[in-house]
Amino acid sequence: MRATRKEISQAVDILRRGGLVAFPTETVYGLGADASNAAAVKKLYAVKRRTADHPVIVHFDSAARAFTWAREVPEAAAKLAKKFWPGPLTLVLKRSPLAPDFVTGGQDSIGMRVPSHPIAHELLAEFGGGVAAPSANRFGLVSPTTVAHVREDLGADVELVLEGGASEVGIESTIVDLSSGQATVLRPGRISAAEIAAVAGPVAEKREDSPRHSGGLERHYAPRTPAILVPTQDLDREIAKRKDKVAVLAFSRPDERVDFWLRMPRDANAYAHKLYGALRELDTAGCEAILIEAPPSDAVWSAVLDRLRRACG
Ligand code: TXA
Ligand code: MG
């Protein structure tokens, strides 16, 4: 079930010669390239089908190493790193000369993260540098949370995929921008804005798709089948309305009119853990639409709600 030491060393060799490896993290599987190697990052963007002006998160084995890629480490960043690293948090800081244009999308800031998954940690420690790693799927589609998902999406385009089980968190890291003035949550995740504020002081919340981040201008984290967010009280009516087959992702028990029904947990973290696998499964059912029962609107659901909104385009 877990990649061996030998496979991890092989992965390090591949990274050193400019190749791509997929590896598990606690959030989603990443597609990694040597973040200091222009040709390797170019290949990474080609496989992802991502435009060069879209910044990528660089992964490190420790805060000490990560911070060498920042020219300023505000006190809030040091505190957040101490509290949440290794873990599902990305910090955006002013970049140092070590952070090249081709990973920052030409911006003066760098997104960095120290993941907690033991396989990711071993890989990064043995590699000893920064590894650029977006989620290991084609641009715009649902992120992978298992090795099977990575293989489905990238096939032979990735030399080696390290096995690390199903990603525990299941959705991408919380991104906090500390590169200018006020701390801002750019992407909600398992670590909530309130938890960030408790450590770093007041934070603003901004959606990732502000024009500064080109990736946000396109539909993100979306299945191919049209997905629709439906309030609980309208679910029955929406199902009745459809002529063709529909798939449903809901909290309640299956309705016998629906062939493809996945029941989701009422706990937000458990829901996030299952979300991308569930969307992938329903996406293969060949339905007219995926109806998604809207979760409660309280803060613990904000990261899940963010991904559901994106899935619905
Ligand atoms: O959970 C995760 O963070 C996953 C796993 C693999 O670690 N990685 C991931 O990476 O989601 P990536 O490269 O897809 O994240 C890109 C997003 C951008 O869309 C942007 O929002 C933010 O990270 N970002 C990265 N660098 C940035 C920068 N310099 N300034 C502002 N935002 C940045
Ligand atoms: Mg992604």
CSV table of C-alpha atoms and ligand atoms in Angstrom, one decimal, residues 23-31 45 48 50 54-59 88-93 103-105 107-113 115 132-136 139 143 171-175 177 179 186-187 208-209 212-216 220-221 307, ligand 1:
chain,number,residue,atom,x,y,z
A,23,PHE,CA,3.3,11.7,-4.9
A,24,PRO,CA,0.7,11.6,-2.1
A,25,THR,CA,0.1,14.5,0.2
A,26,GLU,CA,-2.5,14.8,2.9
A,27,THR,CA,-4.6,17.1,0.7
A,28,VAL,CA,-4.5,15.6,-2.8
A,29,TYR,CA,-1.9,13.9,-4.9
A,30,GLY,CA,0.7,16.2,-6.4
A,31,LEU,CA,2.5,16.1,-9.7
A,45,TYR,CA,2.9,22.8,-17.2
A,48,LYS,CA,-1.1,19.9,-16.6
A,50,ARG,CA,-1.7,25.0,-17.5
A,54,HIS,CA,-0.4,30.6,-13.4
A,55,PRO,CA,1.8,30.3,-10.3
A,56,VAL,CA,2.5,26.9,-8.8
A,57,ILE,CA,2.9,25.9,-5.1
A,58,VAL,CA,6.5,24.8,-4.2
A,59,HIS,CA,6.8,22.1,-1.6
A,88,PRO,CA,-2.5,21.5,4.7
A,89,LEU,CA,-1.5,25.2,4.6
A,90,THR,CA,0.1,27.2,1.8
A,91,LEU,CA,1.8,30.5,2.5
A,92,VAL,CA,2.3,33.2,-0.2
A,93,LEU,CA,5.3,35.3,0.7
A,103,VAL,CA,7.2,28.9,-10.7
A,104,THR,CA,5.7,32.3,-9.6
A,105,GLY,CA,4.0,33.1,-12.9
A,107,GLN,CA,4.8,37.6,-9.8
A,108,ASP,CA,7.0,38.9,-7.0
A,109,SER,CA,5.5,36.3,-4.5
A,110,ILE,CA,5.9,32.6,-4.0
A,111,GLY,CA,3.4,30.0,-2.8
A,112,MET,CA,5.0,27.4,-0.4
A,113,ARG,CA,3.9,24.5,1.6
A,115,PRO,CA,3.2,18.7,3.5
A,132,ALA,CA,6.7,22.5,-7.7
A,133,ALA,CA,3.5,20.4,-7.4
A,134,PRO,CA,0.0,21.2,-8.5
A,135,SER,CA,-2.6,18.5,-8.2
A,136,ALA,CA,-1.8,15.5,-10.4
A,139,PHE,CA,-6.1,21.5,-15.6
A,143,SER,CA,-8.1,16.7,-8.2
A,171,ILE,CA,-9.4,18.9,-0.9
A,172,GLU,CA,-6.5,21.3,-1.6
A,173,SER,CA,-4.6,23.3,1.1
A,174,THR,CA,-5.8,26.5,2.6
A,175,ILE,CA,-3.8,29.4,0.9
A,177,ASP,CA,-1.4,35.4,1.2
A,179,SER,CA,2.9,39.0,0.7
A,186,LEU,CA,-7.1,33.1,-1.1
A,187,ARG,CA,-8.4,29.5,-1.0
A,208,GLU,CA,-8.9,32.4,-5.5
A,209,ASP,CA,-10.4,33.5,-8.8
A,212,ARG,CA,-4.5,38.1,-10.3
A,213,HIS,CA,-4.5,34.3,-10.6
A,214,SER,CA,-5.2,33.4,-14.1
A,215,GLY,CA,-6.3,29.9,-13.2
A,216,GLY,CA,-9.3,31.2,-11.3
A,220,HIS,CA,-11.9,24.6,-11.7
A,221,TYR,CA,-12.3,21.3,-9.8
A,307,ARG,CA,-15.2,23.3,-4.2
B,1,TXA,O1,-3.2,21.0,-1.5
B,1,TXA,C1,-2.4,21.7,-2.4
B,1,TXA,O2,-2.1,22.8,-2.2
B,1,TXA,C2,-2.0,20.9,-3.6
B,1,TXA,C3,-1.1,19.7,-3.2
B,1,TXA,C4,-0.5,18.9,-4.3
B,1,TXA,O3,-0.1,20.2,-2.3
B,1,TXA,N1,-1.3,21.7,-4.5
B,1,TXA,C5,-2.0,22.7,-5.3
B,1,TXA,O4,-1.1,23.4,-6.0
B,1,TXA,O5,-3.2,22.9,-5.2
B,1,TXA,P1,-1.4,24.4,-7.2
B,1,TXA,O6,-0.1,24.7,-7.8
B,1,TXA,O7,-2.5,23.9,-8.1
B,1,TXA,O8,-2.0,25.7,-6.5
B,1,TXA,C6,-2.0,26.8,-7.3
B,1,TXA,C7,-2.7,28.0,-6.6
B,1,TXA,C8,-2.9,29.1,-7.6
B,1,TXA,O9,-4.1,29.0,-8.3
B,1,TXA,C9,-2.9,30.3,-6.6
B,1,TXA,O10,-4.2,30.4,-6.1
B,1,TXA,C10,-2.0,29.9,-5.5
B,1,TXA,O11,-1.9,28.5,-5.6
B,1,TXA,N2,-0.6,30.5,-5.6
B,1,TXA,C11,0.5,29.8,-5.9
B,1,TXA,N3,1.5,30.7,-5.9
B,1,TXA,C12,1.0,31.9,-5.7
B,1,TXA,C13,1.5,33.2,-5.7
B,1,TXA,N4,2.8,33.4,-5.9
B,1,TXA,N5,0.7,34.2,-5.5
B,1,TXA,C14,-0.6,34.0,-5.3
B,1,TXA,N6,-1.2,32.8,-5.4
B,1,TXA,C15,-0.4,31.8,-5.6
